[in-house]
């Protein structure tokens, strides 16, 4: 499994440039509260994406090791009964549901802001837009933000949760194997060693997941709190002006 560094560098540089222009937009319209709230709402989201991209890049080796380690778990040969497959697929189903919901919610983050020569995302390109050609070129540039939001925002969360549910599914399978082994007194001593090793392996994978990706959920929590505060402020401000 190879890591695509070129794609990371491209999207990381793109996001840094985008957030820089977002900061320029914030400075330009600092005297207008409605622009400040809208700008911060968008750029906190983009800043969170940059943070997730950086964490994933830092942990790319661990991610490759993790995926290579669990690859045999996706083979039907790893399960000796239909019950074991059912237990694993039960947790796998939850992961699939989360991915679909997460991608759907990330898609809703696409901006629908539109006005005369105002870009879909609130950025200031350090010059005034005075013609249609320049405007459409900048809009084309901002199109890249759409897949970046959908993938960069939800994909790291989906990966971590999917791997956590994968480990939970494997623990459920292991628990079932122990129950069956306790009933088989003849083969107990022969198989108990393999079960202990498997248990230690799953604990190691869980520790790897926690130690390397807990920052994703920390910045997700902090970013969500800020977004909720800004959204609440915006709703209250609008209600008082009506």
JSON list of C-alpha atoms in Angstrom, two decimals:
[
{"chain": "A", "resi": 1, "resn": "UNK", "atom": "CA", "xyz": [0.00, 0.00, 0.00]},
{"chain": "A", "resi": 2, "resn": "UNK", "atom": "CA", "xyz": [1.51, 3.31, -1.12]},
{"chain": "A", "resi": 3, "resn": "UNK", "atom": "CA", "xyz": [0.98, 6.81, 0.25]},
{"chain": "A", "resi": 4, "resn": "UNK", "atom": "CA", "xyz": [0.24, 9.49, -2.35]},
{"chain": "A", "resi": 5, "resn": "UNK", "atom": "CA", "xyz": [2.39, 12.38, -1.14]},
{"chain": "A", "resi": 6, "resn": "UNK", "atom": "CA", "xyz": [1.76, 14.44, -4.28]},
{"chain": "A", "resi": 7, "resn": "UNK", "atom": "CA", "xyz": [-1.99, 14.56, -3.63]},
{"chain": "A", "resi": 8, "resn": "UNK", "atom": "CA", "xyz": [-1.39, 15.54, -0.01]},
{"chain": "A", "resi": 9, "resn": "UNK", "atom": "CA", "xyz": [0.98, 18.38, -0.92]},
{"chain": "A", "resi": 10, "resn": "UNK", "atom": "CA", "xyz": [-1.41, 19.69, -3.58]},
{"chain": "A", "resi": 11, "resn": "UNK", "atom": "CA", "xyz": [-4.50, 19.76, -1.36]},
{"chain": "A", "resi": 12, "resn": "UNK", "atom": "CA", "xyz": [-2.59, 20.96, 1.70]},
{"chain": "A", "resi": 13, "resn": "UNK", "atom": "CA", "xyz": [-1.10, 23.91, -0.20]},
{"chain": "A", "resi": 14, "resn": "UNK", "atom": "CA", "xyz": [-4.51, 24.61, -1.72]},
{"chain": "A", "resi": 15, "resn": "UNK", "atom": "CA", "xyz": [-6.14, 24.73, 1.70]},
{"chain": "A", "resi": 16, "resn": "UNK", "atom": "CA", "xyz": [-3.42, 26.96, 3.15]},
{"chain": "A", "resi": 17, "resn": "UNK", "atom": "CA", "xyz": [-3.84, 29.42, 0.26]},
{"chain": "A", "resi": 18, "resn": "UNK", "atom": "CA", "xyz": [-7.61, 29.27, 0.63]},
{"chain": "A", "resi": 19, "resn": "UNK", "atom": "CA", "xyz": [-7.48, 29.98, 4.38]},
{"chain": "A", "resi": 20, "resn": "UNK", "atom": "CA", "xyz": [-5.00, 32.81, 3.78]},
{"chain": "A", "resi": 21, "resn": "UNK", "atom": "CA", "xyz": [-7.42, 34.47, 1.38]},
{"chain": "A", "resi": 22, "resn": "UNK", "atom": "CA", "xyz": [-10.18, 33.79, 3.89]},
{"chain": "A", "resi": 23, "resn": "UNK", "atom": "CA", "xyz": [-8.15, 35.68, 6.49]},
{"chain": "A", "resi": 24, "resn": "UNK", "atom": "CA", "xyz": [-7.70, 38.55, 4.04]},
{"chain": "A", "resi": 25, "resn": "UNK", "atom": "CA", "xyz": [-11.47, 38.63, 3.53]},
{"chain": "A", "resi": 26, "resn": "UNK", "atom": "CA", "xyz": [-11.96, 38.76, 7.30]},
{"chain": "A", "resi": 27, "resn": "UNK", "atom": "CA", "xyz": [-9.59, 41.72, 7.63]},
{"chain": "A", "resi": 28, "resn": "UNK", "atom": "CA", "xyz": [-11.21, 43.58, 4.74]},
{"chain": "A", "resi": 29, "resn": "UNK", "atom": "CA", "xyz": [-14.75, 43.27, 6.15]},
{"chain": "A", "resi": 30, "resn": "UNK", "atom": "CA", "xyz": [-13.82, 43.42, 9.83]},
{"chain": "A", "resi": 31, "resn": "UNK", "atom": "CA", "xyz": [-16.20, 46.32, 10.40]},
{"chain": "A", "resi": 32, "resn": "UNK", "atom": "CA", "xyz": [-19.22, 44.29, 9.24]},
{"chain": "A", "resi": 33, "resn": "UNK", "atom": "CA", "xyz": [-20.36, 41.74, 11.87]},
{"chain": "A", "resi": 34, "resn": "UNK", "atom": "CA", "xyz": [-22.46, 39.70, 9.44]},
{"chain": "A", "resi": 35, "resn": "UNK", "atom": "CA", "xyz": [-19.42, 39.15, 7.21]},
{"chain": "A", "resi": 36, "resn": "UNK", "atom": "CA", "xyz": [-17.27, 38.23, 10.20]},
{"chain": "A", "resi": 37, "resn": "UNK", "atom": "CA", "xyz": [-19.67, 35.53, 11.38]},
{"chain": "A", "resi": 38, "resn": "UNK", "atom": "CA", "xyz": [-20.07, 34.08, 7.90]},
{"chain": "A", "resi": 39, "resn": "UNK", "atom": "CA", "xyz": [-16.32, 34.15, 7.30]},
{"chain": "A", "resi": 40, "resn": "UNK", "atom": "CA", "xyz": [-15.45, 32.47, 10.59]},
{"chain": "A", "resi": 41, "resn": "UNK", "atom": "CA", "xyz": [-18.11, 29.81, 10.08]},
{"chain": "A", "resi": 42, "resn": "UNK", "atom": "CA", "xyz": [-16.53, 28.79, 6.78]},
{"chain": "A", "resi": 43, "resn": "UNK", "atom": "CA", "xyz": [-12.88, 29.19, 7.68]},
{"chain": "A", "resi": 44, "resn": "UNK", "atom": "CA", "xyz": [-13.08, 27.34, 10.99]},
{"chain": "A", "resi": 45, "resn": "UNK", "atom": "CA", "xyz": [-14.32, 24.42, 8.91]},
{"chain": "A", "resi": 46, "resn": "UNK", "atom": "CA", "xyz": [-11.39, 24.75, 6.50]},
{"chain": "A", "resi": 47, "resn": "UNK", "atom": "CA", "xyz": [-8.95, 25.09, 9.39]},
{"chain": "A", "resi": 48, "resn": "UNK", "atom": "CA", "xyz": [-10.30, 21.86, 10.86]},
{"chain": "A", "resi": 49, "resn": "UNK", "atom": "CA", "xyz": [-9.71, 20.17, 7.51]},
{"chain": "A", "resi": 50, "resn": "UNK", "atom": "CA", "xyz": [-6.09, 21.37, 7.48]},
{"chain": "A", "resi": 51, "resn": "UNK", "atom": "CA", "xyz": [-5.64, 19.97, 10.99]},
{"chain": "A", "resi": 52, "resn": "UNK", "atom": "CA", "xyz": [-7.06, 16.60, 9.98]},
{"chain": "A", "resi": 53, "resn": "UNK", "atom": "CA", "xyz": [-4.88, 16.50, 6.88]},
{"chain": "A", "resi": 54, "resn": "UNK", "atom": "CA", "xyz": [-1.79, 17.23, 8.97]},
{"chain": "A", "resi": 55, "resn": "UNK", "atom": "CA", "xyz": [-2.67, 14.52, 11.51]},
{"chain": "A", "resi": 56, "resn": "UNK", "atom": "CA", "xyz": [-3.25, 11.97, 8.75]},
{"chain": "A", "resi": 57, "resn": "UNK", "atom": "CA", "xyz": [0.02, 12.90, 7.08]},
{"chain": "A", "resi": 58, "resn": "UNK", "atom": "CA", "xyz": [1.90, 12.58, 10.36]},
{"chain": "A", "resi": 59, "resn": "UNK", "atom": "CA", "xyz": [0.33, 9.17, 10.98]},
{"chain": "A", "resi": 60, "resn": "UNK", "atom": "CA", "xyz": [0.49, 7.87, 7.40]},
{"chain": "A", "resi": 61, "resn": "UNK", "atom": "CA", "xyz": [2.94, 5.10, 8.30]},
{"chain": "A", "resi": 62, "resn": "UNK", "atom": "CA", "xyz": [0.75, 3.95, 11.17]},
{"chain": "A", "resi": 63, "resn": "UNK", "atom": "CA", "xyz": [-2.31, 3.97, 8.91]},
{"chain": "A", "resi": 64, "resn": "UNK", "atom": "CA", "xyz": [-0.55, 1.77, 6.35]},
{"chain": "A", "resi": 65, "resn": "UNK", "atom": "CA", "xyz": [0.62, -0.63, 9.07]},
{"chain": "A", "resi": 66, "resn": "UNK", "atom": "CA", "xyz": [-2.87, -0.72, 10.59]},
{"chain": "A", "resi": 67, "resn": "UNK", "atom": "CA", "xyz": [-4.58, -1.47, 7.27]},
{"chain": "A", "resi": 68, "resn": "UNK", "atom": "CA", "xyz": [-2.04, -4.14, 6.36]},
{"chain": "A", "resi": 69, "resn": "UNK", "atom": "CA", "xyz": [-2.51, -5.77, 9.76]},
{"chain": "A", "resi": 70, "resn": "UNK", "atom": "CA", "xyz": [-6.30, -5.99, 9.54]},
{"chain": "A", "resi": 71, "resn": "UNK", "atom": "CA", "xyz": [-6.39, -7.01, 5.87]},
{"chain": "A", "resi": 72, "resn": "UNK", "atom": "CA", "xyz": [-6.74, -10.75, 6.66]},
{"chain": "A", "resi": 73, "resn": "UNK", "atom": "CA", "xyz": [-9.85, -9.95, 8.71]},
{"chain": "A", "resi": 74, "resn": "UNK", "atom": "CA", "xyz": [-11.75, -9.18, 5.51]},
{"chain": "A", "resi": 75, "resn": "UNK", "atom": "CA", "xyz": [-11.29, -12.72, 4.22]},
{"chain": "A", "resi": 76, "resn": "UNK", "atom": "CA", "xyz": [-14.04, -15.28, 4.79]},
{"chain": "A", "resi": 77, "resn": "UNK", "atom": "CA", "xyz": [-11.34, -17.81, 5.70]},
{"chain": "A", "resi": 78, "resn": "UNK", "atom": "CA", "xyz": [-10.71, -15.92, 8.94]},
{"chain": "A", "resi": 79, "resn": "UNK", "atom": "CA", "xyz": [-14.10, -16.97, 10.29]},
{"chain": "A", "resi": 80, "resn": "UNK", "atom": "CA", "xyz": [-14.89, -20.56, 11.16]},
{"chain": "A", "resi": 81, "resn": "UNK", "atom": "CA", "xyz": [-18.66, -20.20, 11.40]},
{"chain": "A", "resi": 82, "resn": "UNK", "atom": "CA", "xyz": [-21.57, -18.16, 10.11]},
{"chain": "A", "resi": 83, "resn": "UNK", "atom": "CA", "xyz": [-22.10, -16.75, 13.61]},
{"chain": "A", "resi": 84, "resn": "UNK", "atom": "CA", "xyz": [-18.63, -15.19, 13.60]},
{"chain": "A", "resi": 85, "resn": "UNK", "atom": "CA", "xyz": [-19.27, -13.58, 10.23]},
{"chain": "A", "resi": 86, "resn": "UNK", "atom": "CA", "xyz": [-22.60, -12.22, 11.46]},
{"chain": "A", "resi": 87, "resn": "UNK", "atom": "CA", "xyz": [-21.00, -10.69, 14.55]},
{"chain": "A", "resi": 88, "resn": "UNK", "atom": "CA", "xyz": [-18.34, -8.93, 12.50]},
{"chain": "A", "resi": 89, "resn": "UNK", "atom": "CA", "xyz": [-20.73, -7.72, 9.80]},
{"chain": "A", "resi": 90, "resn": "UNK", "atom": "CA", "xyz": [-23.01, -6.30, 12.50]},
{"chain": "A", "resi": 91, "resn": "UNK", "atom": "CA", "xyz": [-20.32, -3.79, 13.51]},
{"chain": "A", "resi": 92, "resn": "UNK", "atom": "CA", "xyz": [-19.26, -3.28, 9.91]},
{"chain": "A", "resi": 93, "resn": "UNK", "atom": "CA", "xyz": [-22.81, -2.23, 9.08]},
{"chain": "A", "resi": 94, "resn": "UNK", "atom": "CA", "xyz": [-22.65, 0.56, 11.68]},
{"chain": "A", "resi": 95, "resn": "UNK", "atom": "CA", "xyz": [-19.42, 1.83, 10.11]},
{"chain": "A", "resi": 96, "resn": "UNK", "atom": "CA", "xyz": [-21.04, 1.92, 6.68]},
{"chain": "A", "resi": 97, "resn": "UNK", "atom": "CA", "xyz": [-24.02, 3.87, 8.01]},
{"chain": "A", "resi": 98, "resn": "UNK", "atom": "CA", "xyz": [-21.73, 6.42, 9.67]},
{"chain": "A", "resi": 99, "resn": "UNK", "atom": "CA", "xyz": [-19.73, 6.91, 6.47]},
{"chain": "A", "resi": 100, "resn": "UNK", "atom": "CA", "xyz": [-22.90, 7.57, 4.46]},
{"chain": "A", "resi": 101, "resn": "UNK", "atom": "CA", "xyz": [-24.26, 10.01, 7.04]},
{"chain": "A", "resi": 102, "resn": "UNK", "atom": "CA", "xyz": [-20.91, 11.75, 7.45]},
{"chain": "A", "resi": 103, "resn": "UNK", "atom": "CA", "xyz": [-20.44, 12.23, 3.71]},
{"chain": "A", "resi": 104, "resn": "UNK", "atom": "CA", "xyz": [-24.00, 13.50, 3.41]},
{"chain": "A", "resi": 105, "resn": "UNK", "atom": "CA", "xyz": [-23.52, 16.05, 6.17]},
{"chain": "A", "resi": 106, "resn": "UNK", "atom": "CA", "xyz": [-20.20, 17.18, 4.70]},
{"chain": "A", "resi": 107, "resn": "UNK", "atom": "CA", "xyz": [-21.93, 17.74, 1.37]},
{"chain": "A", "resi": 108, "resn": "UNK", "atom": "CA", "xyz": [-24.35, 20.11, 3.12]},
{"chain": "A", "resi": 109, "resn": "UNK", "atom": "CA", "xyz": [-21.37, 22.28, 4.02]},
{"chain": "A", "resi": 110, "resn": "UNK", "atom": "CA", "xyz": [-21.14, 23.36, 0.39]},
{"chain": "A", "resi": 111, "resn": "UNK", "atom": "CA", "xyz": [-21.74, 27.08, 0.24]},
{"chain": "A", "resi": 112, "resn": "UNK", "atom": "CA", "xyz": [-24.73, 28.44, -1.65]},
{"chain": "A", "resi": 113, "resn": "UNK", "atom": "CA", "xyz": [-23.76, 32.07, -1.15]},
{"chain": "A", "resi": 114, "resn": "UNK", "atom": "CA", "xyz": [-24.15, 34.04, -4.34]},
{"chain": "A", "resi": 115, "resn": "UNK", "atom": "CA", "xyz": [-24.15, 37.72, -5.21]},
{"chain": "A", "resi": 116, "resn": "UNK", "atom": "CA", "xyz": [-22.71, 40.07, -7.79]},
{"chain": "A", "resi": 117, "resn": "UNK", "atom": "CA", "xyz": [-19.03, 39.16, -8.16]},
{"chain": "A", "resi": 118, "resn": "UNK", "atom": "CA", "xyz": [-18.97, 37.59, -4.70]},
{"chain": "A", "resi": 119, "resn": "UNK", "atom": "CA", "xyz": [-17.29, 34.21, -4.59]},
{"chain": "A", "resi": 120, "resn": "UNK", "atom": "CA", "xyz": [-19.14, 31.13, -3.31]},
{"chain": "A", "resi": 121, "resn": "UNK", "atom": "CA", "xyz": [-16.67, 30.89, -0.41]},
{"chain": "A", "resi": 122, "resn": "UNK", "atom": "CA", "xyz": [-15.75, 34.07, 1.40]},
{"chain": "A", "resi": 123, "resn": "UNK", "atom": "CA", "xyz": [-12.20, 34.75, 0.32]},
{"chain": "A", "resi": 124, "resn": "UNK", "atom": "CA", "xyz": [-10.38, 37.86, -0.87]},
{"chain": "A", "resi": 125, "resn": "UNK", "atom": "CA", "xyz": [-7.84, 37.16, -3.65]},
{"chain": "A", "resi": 126, "resn": "UNK", "atom": "CA", "xyz": [-5.94, 40.41, -2.83]},
{"chain": "A", "resi": 127, "resn": "UNK", "atom": "CA", "xyz": [-7.43, 42.20, -5.84]},
{"chain": "A", "resi": 128, "resn": "UNK", "atom": "CA", "xyz": [-10.85, 43.42, -6.85]},
{"chain": "A", "resi": 129, "resn": "UNK", "atom": "CA", "xyz": [-12.93, 41.31, -9.24]},
{"chain": "A", "resi": 130, "resn": "UNK", "atom": "CA", "xyz": [-14.06, 43.60, -12.02]},
{"chain": "A", "resi": 131, "resn": "UNK", "atom": "CA", "xyz": [-14.96, 41.31, -14.91]},
{"chain": "A", "resi": 132, "resn": "UNK", "atom": "CA", "xyz": [-16.83, 38.09, -15.52]},
{"chain": "A", "resi": 133, "resn": "UNK", "atom": "CA", "xyz": [-13.79, 36.17, -16.77]},
{"chain": "A", "resi": 134, "resn": "UNK", "atom": "CA", "xyz": [-11.85, 36.72, -13.56]},
{"chain": "A", "resi": 135, "resn": "UNK", "atom": "CA", "xyz": [-14.90, 35.86, -11.52]},
{"chain": "A", "resi": 136, "resn": "UNK", "atom": "CA", "xyz": [-15.46, 32.54, -13.28]},
{"chain": "A", "resi": 137, "resn": "UNK", "atom": "CA", "xyz": [-11.76, 31.66, -13.06]},
{"chain": "A", "resi": 138, "resn": "UNK", "atom": "CA", "xyz": [-11.86, 32.15, -9.29]},
{"chain": "A", "resi": 139, "resn": "UNK", "atom": "CA", "xyz": [-15.09, 30.16, -9.08]},
{"chain": "A", "resi": 140, "resn": "UNK", "atom": "CA", "xyz": [-13.37, 27.35, -10.98]},
{"chain": "A", "resi": 141, "resn": "UNK", "atom": "CA", "xyz": [-10.52, 27.55, -8.47]},
{"chain": "A", "resi": 142, "resn": "UNK", "atom": "CA", "xyz": [-12.98, 27.23, -5.60]},
{"chain": "A", "resi": 143, "resn": "UNK", "atom": "CA", "xyz": [-14.60, 24.15, -7.14]},
{"chain": "A", "resi": 144, "resn": "UNK", "atom": "CA", "xyz": [-11.67, 22.17, -5.72]},
{"chain": "A", "resi": 145, "resn": "UNK", "atom": "CA", "xyz": [-12.97, 23.08, -2.28]},
{"chain": "A", "resi": 146, "resn": "UNK", "atom": "CA", "xyz": [-16.02, 20.86, -2.79]},
{"chain": "A", "resi": 147, "resn": "UNK", "atom": "CA", "xyz": [-14.25, 17.46, -2.84]},
{"chain": "A", "resi": 148, "resn": "UNK", "atom": "CA", "xyz": [-11.82, 18.78, -0.24]},
{"chain": "A", "resi": 149, "resn": "UNK", "atom": "CA", "xyz": [-14.68, 19.46, 2.17]},
{"chain": "A", "resi": 150, "resn": "UNK", "atom": "CA", "xyz": [-16.45, 16.18, 1.49]},
{"chain": "A", "resi": 151, "resn": "UNK", "atom": "CA", "xyz": [-13.30, 14.06, 1.75]},
{"chain": "A", "resi": 152, "resn": "UNK", "atom": "CA", "xyz": [-11.03, 16.13, 3.97]},
{"chain": "A", "resi": 153, "resn": "UNK", "atom": "CA", "xyz": [-13.65, 16.81, 6.61]},
{"chain": "A", "resi": 154, "resn": "UNK", "atom": "CA", "xyz": [-15.49, 13.51, 6.88]},
{"chain": "A", "resi": 155, "resn": "UNK", "atom": "CA", "xyz": [-12.95, 10.95, 5.65]},
{"chain": "A", "resi": 156, "resn": "UNK", "atom": "CA", "xyz": [-10.59, 11.06, 8.70]},
{"chain": "A", "resi": 157, "resn": "UNK", "atom": "CA", "xyz": [-13.54, 10.72, 11.09]},
{"chain": "A", "resi": 158, "resn": "UNK", "atom": "CA", "xyz": [-14.97, 7.89, 9.02]},
{"chain": "A", "resi": 159, "resn": "UNK", "atom": "CA", "xyz": [-11.61, 6.12, 8.92]},
{"chain": "A", "resi": 160, "resn": "UNK", "atom": "CA", "xyz": [-11.05, 6.28, 12.68]},
{"chain": "A", "resi": 161, "resn": "UNK", "atom": "CA", "xyz": [-14.59, 5.24, 13.57]},
{"chain": "A", "resi": 162, "resn": "UNK", "atom": "CA", "xyz": [-14.59, 2.46, 10.97]},
{"chain": "A", "resi": 163, "resn": "UNK", "atom": "CA", "xyz": [-11.34, 1.08, 12.37]},
{"chain": "A", "resi": 164, "resn": "UNK", "atom": "CA", "xyz": [-12.69, 1.35, 15.93]},
{"chain": "A", "resi": 165, "resn": "UNK", "atom": "CA", "xyz": [-15.83, -0.56, 14.93]},
{"chain": "A", "resi": 166, "resn": "UNK", "atom": "CA", "xyz": [-13.67, -3.08, 13.11]},
{"chain": "A", "resi": 167, "resn": "UNK", "atom": "CA", "xyz": [-11.77, -3.74, 16.34]},
{"chain": "A", "resi": 168, "resn": "UNK", "atom": "CA", "xyz": [-15.07, -4.00, 18.23]},
{"chain": "A", "resi": 169, "resn": "UNK", "atom": "CA", "xyz": [-16.28, -6.54, 15.69]},
{"chain": "A", "resi": 170, "resn": "UNK", "atom": "CA", "xyz": [-13.10, -8.57, 16.08]},
{"chain": "A", "resi": 171, "resn": "UNK", "atom": "CA", "xyz": [-13.47, -8.50, 19.86]},
{"chain": "A", "resi": 172, "resn": "UNK", "atom": "CA", "xyz": [-17.03, -9.79, 19.45]},
{"chain": "A", "resi": 173, "resn": "UNK", "atom": "CA", "xyz": [-15.75, -12.62, 17.24]},
{"chain": "A", "resi": 174, "resn": "UNK", "atom": "CA", "xyz": [-13.01, -13.40, 19.75]},
{"chain": "A", "resi": 175, "resn": "UNK", "atom": "CA", "xyz": [-15.54, -13.45, 22.59]},
{"chain": "A", "resi": 176, "resn": "UNK", "atom": "CA", "xyz": [-17.65, -15.94, 20.66]},
{"chain": "A", "resi": 177, "resn": "UNK", "atom": "CA", "xyz": [-14.59, -18.12, 20.02]},
{"chain": "A", "resi": 178, "resn": "UNK", "atom": "CA", "xyz": [-13.83, -18.15, 23.74]},
{"chain": "A", "resi": 179, "resn": "UNK", "atom": "CA", "xyz": [-17.40, -19.21, 24.53]},
{"chain": "A", "resi": 180, "resn": "UNK", "atom": "CA", "xyz": [-17.14, -22.06, 22.05]},
{"chain": "A", "resi": 181, "resn": "UNK", "atom": "CA", "xyz": [-13.70, -23.04, 23.30]},
{"chain": "A", "resi": 182, "resn": "UNK", "atom": "CA", "xyz": [-14.94, -23.32, 26.89]},
{"chain": "A", "resi": 183, "resn": "UNK", "atom": "CA", "xyz": [-17.36, -25.96, 25.68]},
{"chain": "A", "resi": 184, "resn": "UNK", "atom": "CA", "xyz": [-14.61, -27.91, 23.92]},
{"chain": "A", "resi": 185, "resn": "UNK", "atom": "CA", "xyz": [-12.54, -29.38, 26.75]},
{"chain": "A", "resi": 186, "resn": "UNK", "atom": "CA", "xyz": [-10.48, -31.60, 24.47]},
{"chain": "A", "resi": 187, "resn": "UNK", "atom": "CA", "xyz": [-9.04, -28.80, 22.30]},
{"chain": "A", "resi": 188, "resn": "UNK", "atom": "CA", "xyz": [-8.94, -26.13, 24.99]},
{"chain": "A", "resi": 189, "resn": "UNK", "atom": "CA", "xyz": [-5.19, -26.20, 25.63]},
{"chain": "A", "resi": 190, "resn": "UNK", "atom": "CA", "xyz": [-4.38, -26.35, 21.94]},
{"chain": "A", "resi": 191, "resn": "UNK", "atom": "CA", "xyz": [-6.33, -23.20, 20.96]},
{"chain": "A", "resi": 192, "resn": "UNK", "atom": "CA", "xyz": [-6.08, -21.01, 24.05]},
{"chain": "A", "resi": 193, "resn": "UNK", "atom": "CA", "xyz": [-2.62, -19.75, 23.05]},
{"chain": "A", "resi": 194, "resn": "UNK", "atom": "CA", "xyz": [-3.86, -18.45, 19.70]},
{"chain": "A", "resi": 195, "resn": "UNK", "atom": "CA", "xyz": [-6.77, -16.68, 21.39]},
{"chain": "A", "resi": 196, "resn": "UNK", "atom": "CA", "xyz": [-4.46, -14.96, 23.87]},
{"chain": "A", "resi": 197, "resn": "UNK", "atom": "CA", "xyz": [-2.20, -13.76, 21.05]},
{"chain": "A", "resi": 198, "resn": "UNK", "atom": "CA", "xyz": [-5.19, -12.50, 19.10]},
{"chain": "A", "resi": 199, "resn": "UNK", "atom": "CA", "xyz": [-6.44, -10.65, 22.17]},
{"chain": "A", "resi": 200, "resn": "UNK", "atom": "CA", "xyz": [-3.08, -8.95, 22.63]},
{"chain": "A", "resi": 201, "resn": "UNK", "atom": "CA", "xyz": [-3.00, -8.01, 18.94]},
{"chain": "A", "resi": 202, "resn": "UNK", "atom": "CA", "xyz": [-6.44, -6.37, 19.13]},
{"chain": "A", "resi": 203, "resn": "UNK", "atom": "CA", "xyz": [-5.45, -4.43, 22.25]},
{"chain": "A", "resi": 204, "resn": "UNK", "atom": "CA", "xyz": [-2.33, -3.21, 20.45]},
{"chain": "A", "resi": 205, "resn": "UNK", "atom": "CA", "xyz": [-4.39, -2.05, 17.47]},
{"chain": "A", "resi": 206, "resn": "UNK", "atom": "CA", "xyz": [-6.80, -0.22, 19.78]},
{"chain": "A", "resi": 207, "resn": "UNK", "atom": "CA", "xyz": [-3.90, 1.54, 21.49]},
{"chain": "A", "resi": 208, "resn": "UNK", "atom": "CA", "xyz": [-2.42, 2.53, 18.13]},
{"chain": "A", "resi": 209, "resn": "UNK", "atom": "CA", "xyz": [-5.76, 4.00, 17.10]},
{"chain": "A", "resi": 210, "resn": "UNK", "atom": "CA", "xyz": [-6.14, 5.93, 20.33]},
{"chain": "A", "resi": 211, "resn": "UNK", "atom": "CA", "xyz": [-2.58, 7.25, 20.55]},
{"chain": "A", "resi": 212, "resn": "UNK", "atom": "CA", "xyz": [-2.38, 8.46, 16.96]},
{"chain": "A", "resi": 213, "resn": "UNK", "atom": "CA", "xyz": [-5.85, 9.77, 16.18]},
{"chain": "A", "resi": 214, "resn": "UNK", "atom": "CA", "xyz": [-7.26, 11.15, 19.43]},
{"chain": "A", "resi": 215, "resn": "UNK", "atom": "CA", "xyz": [-6.29, 14.67, 18.30]},
{"chain": "A", "resi": 216, "resn": "UNK", "atom": "CA", "xyz": [-8.76, 14.39, 15.43]},
{"chain": "A", "resi": 217, "resn": "UNK", "atom": "CA", "xyz": [-11.66, 14.11, 17.85]},
{"chain": "A", "resi": 218, "resn": "UNK", "atom": "CA", "xyz": [-10.25, 16.85, 20.09]},
{"chain": "A", "resi": 219, "resn": "UNK", "atom": "CA", "xyz": [-10.09, 19.39, 17.28]},
{"chain": "A", "resi": 220, "resn": "UNK", "atom": "CA", "xyz": [-13.43, 18.14, 15.95]},
{"chain": "A", "resi": 221, "resn": "UNK", "atom": "CA", "xyz": [-15.02, 18.81, 19.34]},
{"chain": "A", "resi": 222, "resn": "UNK", "atom": "CA", "xyz": [-13.46, 22.26, 19.72]},
{"chain": "A", "resi": 223, "resn": "UNK", "atom": "CA", "xyz": [-14.30, 23.24, 16.15]},
{"chain": "A", "resi": 224, "resn": "UNK", "atom": "CA", "xyz": [-17.89, 22.08, 16.51]},
{"chain": "A", "resi": 225, "resn": "UNK", "atom": "CA", "xyz": [-18.28, 24.12, 19.71]},
{"chain": "A", "resi": 226, "resn": "UNK", "atom": "CA", "xyz": [-17.05, 27.26, 17.93]},
{"chain": "A", "resi": 227, "resn": "UNK", "atom": "CA", "xyz": [-19.36, 26.59, 14.99]},
{"chain": "A", "resi": 228, "resn": "UNK", "atom": "CA", "xyz": [-22.35, 26.12, 17.28]},
{"chain": "A", "resi": 229, "resn": "UNK", "atom": "CA", "xyz": [-21.54, 29.37, 19.07]},
{"chain": "A", "resi": 230, "resn": "UNK", "atom": "CA", "xyz": [-21.27, 31.27, 15.79]},
{"chain": "A", "resi": 231, "resn": "UNK", "atom": "CA", "xyz": [-24.47, 29.72, 14.46]},
{"chain": "A", "resi": 232, "resn": "UNK", "atom": "CA", "xyz": [-26.35, 30.59, 17.65]},
{"chain": "A", "resi": 233, "resn": "UNK", "atom": "CA", "xyz": [-25.06, 34.16, 17.54]},
{"chain": "A", "resi": 234, "resn": "UNK", "atom": "CA", "xyz": [-26.09, 34.49, 13.91]},
{"chain": "A", "resi": 235, "resn": "UNK", "atom": "CA", "xyz": [-29.59, 33.17, 14.62]},
{"chain": "A", "resi": 236, "resn": "UNK", "atom": "CA", "xyz": [-30.04, 35.55, 17.55]},
{"chain": "A", "resi": 237, "resn": "UNK", "atom": "CA", "xyz": [-28.73, 38.50, 15.55]},
{"chain": "A", "resi": 238, "resn": "UNK", "atom": "CA", "xyz": [-31.11, 37.76, 12.69]},
{"chain": "A", "resi": 239, "resn": "UNK", "atom": "CA", "xyz": [-34.08, 37.32, 15.04]},
{"chain": "A", "resi": 240, "resn": "UNK", "atom": "CA", "xyz": [-33.45, 40.71, 16.68]},
{"chain": "A", "resi": 241, "resn": "UNK", "atom": "CA", "xyz": [-33.18, 42.49, 13.33]},
{"chain": "A", "resi": 242, "resn": "UNK", "atom": "CA", "xyz": [-36.50, 41.15, 12.05]}
]
